XYZ file of C-alpha atoms in Angstrom:
126
model
C 44.372 -7.828 18.378
C 40.621 -8.809 18.042
C 39.967 -12.559 17.548
C 38.670 -13.482 14.103
C 35.067 -14.654 14.489
C 34.219 -15.458 10.844
C 34.053 -14.010 7.384
C 30.969 -15.234 6.068
C 27.605 -13.607 6.641
C 24.733 -15.800 7.432
C 22.626 -16.655 4.319
C 19.406 -14.527 4.495
C 16.222 -15.945 2.768
C 14.623 -13.908 0.144
C 11.208 -12.957 1.323
C 9.983 -12.151 -2.282
C 11.104 -13.838 -5.577
C 11.475 -12.005 -8.795
C 8.562 -14.182 -10.109
C 6.380 -13.096 -7.141
C 7.155 -9.459 -7.700
C 6.464 -9.743 -11.367
C 2.990 -11.103 -10.660
C 2.201 -8.623 -7.891
C 3.206 -5.689 -10.080
C 1.367 -7.038 -13.017
C -1.790 -7.484 -10.999
C -1.580 -3.902 -9.632
C -0.889 -2.459 -13.194
C -3.770 -4.311 -14.611
C -6.077 -3.283 -11.844
C -5.410 0.332 -12.537
C -4.812 0.387 -16.290
C -6.211 -2.848 -17.875
C -4.435 -4.717 -20.457
C -4.909 -2.727 -23.609
C -2.323 -1.320 -25.720
C -3.190 1.982 -24.429
C -2.094 0.528 -20.945
C 1.413 -0.238 -22.299
C 1.646 3.223 -23.775
C 0.879 4.799 -20.404
C 3.588 2.457 -18.781
C 5.976 3.573 -21.501
C 5.208 7.306 -20.956
C 5.798 6.912 -17.280
C 8.921 5.072 -17.315
C 10.485 5.521 -20.913
C 10.810 1.612 -21.491
C 10.004 -0.081 -24.825
C 6.450 -1.427 -25.474
C 7.853 -5.060 -25.067
C 8.979 -4.209 -21.614
C 5.924 -2.402 -20.606
C 3.876 -5.383 -21.828
C 6.011 -7.791 -19.744
C 5.499 -5.738 -16.795
C 1.617 -5.664 -17.220
C 1.442 -9.323 -17.743
C 3.531 -10.172 -14.833
C 6.367 -11.649 -16.955
C 9.340 -9.719 -15.635
C 9.698 -7.262 -12.713
C 10.515 -3.636 -12.852
C 13.825 -2.687 -11.449
C 15.154 0.183 -9.484
C 14.270 3.573 -10.934
C 11.602 2.096 -13.107
C 9.708 0.569 -9.971
C 10.021 4.140 -8.336
C 8.507 5.778 -11.507
C 5.708 3.233 -11.520
C 4.951 3.972 -7.892
C 5.062 7.569 -8.336
C 2.433 7.366 -11.242
C 0.274 4.530 -10.026
C -1.705 4.298 -6.982
C -1.955 0.633 -7.073
C 1.902 0.066 -7.478
C 2.580 2.677 -4.773
C 0.270 0.835 -2.219
C 1.697 -2.442 -3.306
C 5.422 -1.147 -2.591
C 4.048 0.138 0.821
C 2.501 -3.108 1.604
C 5.567 -5.124 0.507
C 8.043 -2.905 2.877
C 5.469 -3.296 5.705
C 4.530 0.297 5.973
C 0.994 -0.194 7.064
C 1.012 3.116 8.787
C 1.526 4.931 5.513
C -1.311 2.974 3.901
C -3.652 3.832 6.860
C -2.641 7.373 6.696
C -3.408 7.463 2.992
C -6.827 5.794 3.503
C -7.732 8.296 6.427
C -6.819 11.228 4.083
C -9.015 9.805 1.439
C -11.716 9.359 3.875
C -11.350 13.115 5.196
C -11.417 14.396 1.525
C -14.695 12.347 0.858
C -16.243 13.625 4.138
C -15.404 17.148 3.228
C -16.869 16.826 -0.299
C -20.056 15.224 1.348
C -20.316 18.036 3.847
C -19.943 20.459 1.049
C -22.656 18.959 -1.010
C -24.940 18.726 2.073
C -24.287 22.553 2.707
C -25.137 23.494 -0.930
C -28.416 21.383 -0.703
C -29.463 23.090 2.488
C -28.539 26.416 1.058
C -30.649 25.832 -2.003
C -33.636 24.451 -0.023
C -33.546 27.507 2.246
C -33.635 29.742 -0.824
C -36.470 27.727 -2.354
C -38.518 28.132 0.977
C -37.823 31.834 1.020
C -38.785 32.341 -2.462
C -42.275 30.796 -2.057
């Protein structure tokens, strides 16, 4: 028989309070959508919540929970990056930044190639 070593788990400190999460999600939503009634309608469409609930999230009054937070992250780049930052997945954030840079470079290279082609045609035309 094993000796009983204790039945209580050590108390863990919350790293993030509901108030802090509310403010962070609200800030992310405001950065992406603004604060207009249209912003609330977009959040309602994304999550299926009421206008009052959507406005509360946007203004940082209450935090979204569970599936609603996932839906916000699925539809909002700002909320997705916030969630990744909160769970300390800087590697994923960096990968997204690198991908965005690669896409921008590819577009710039394409524009440069078109510019060179047009200039070559103009030179050949004269």
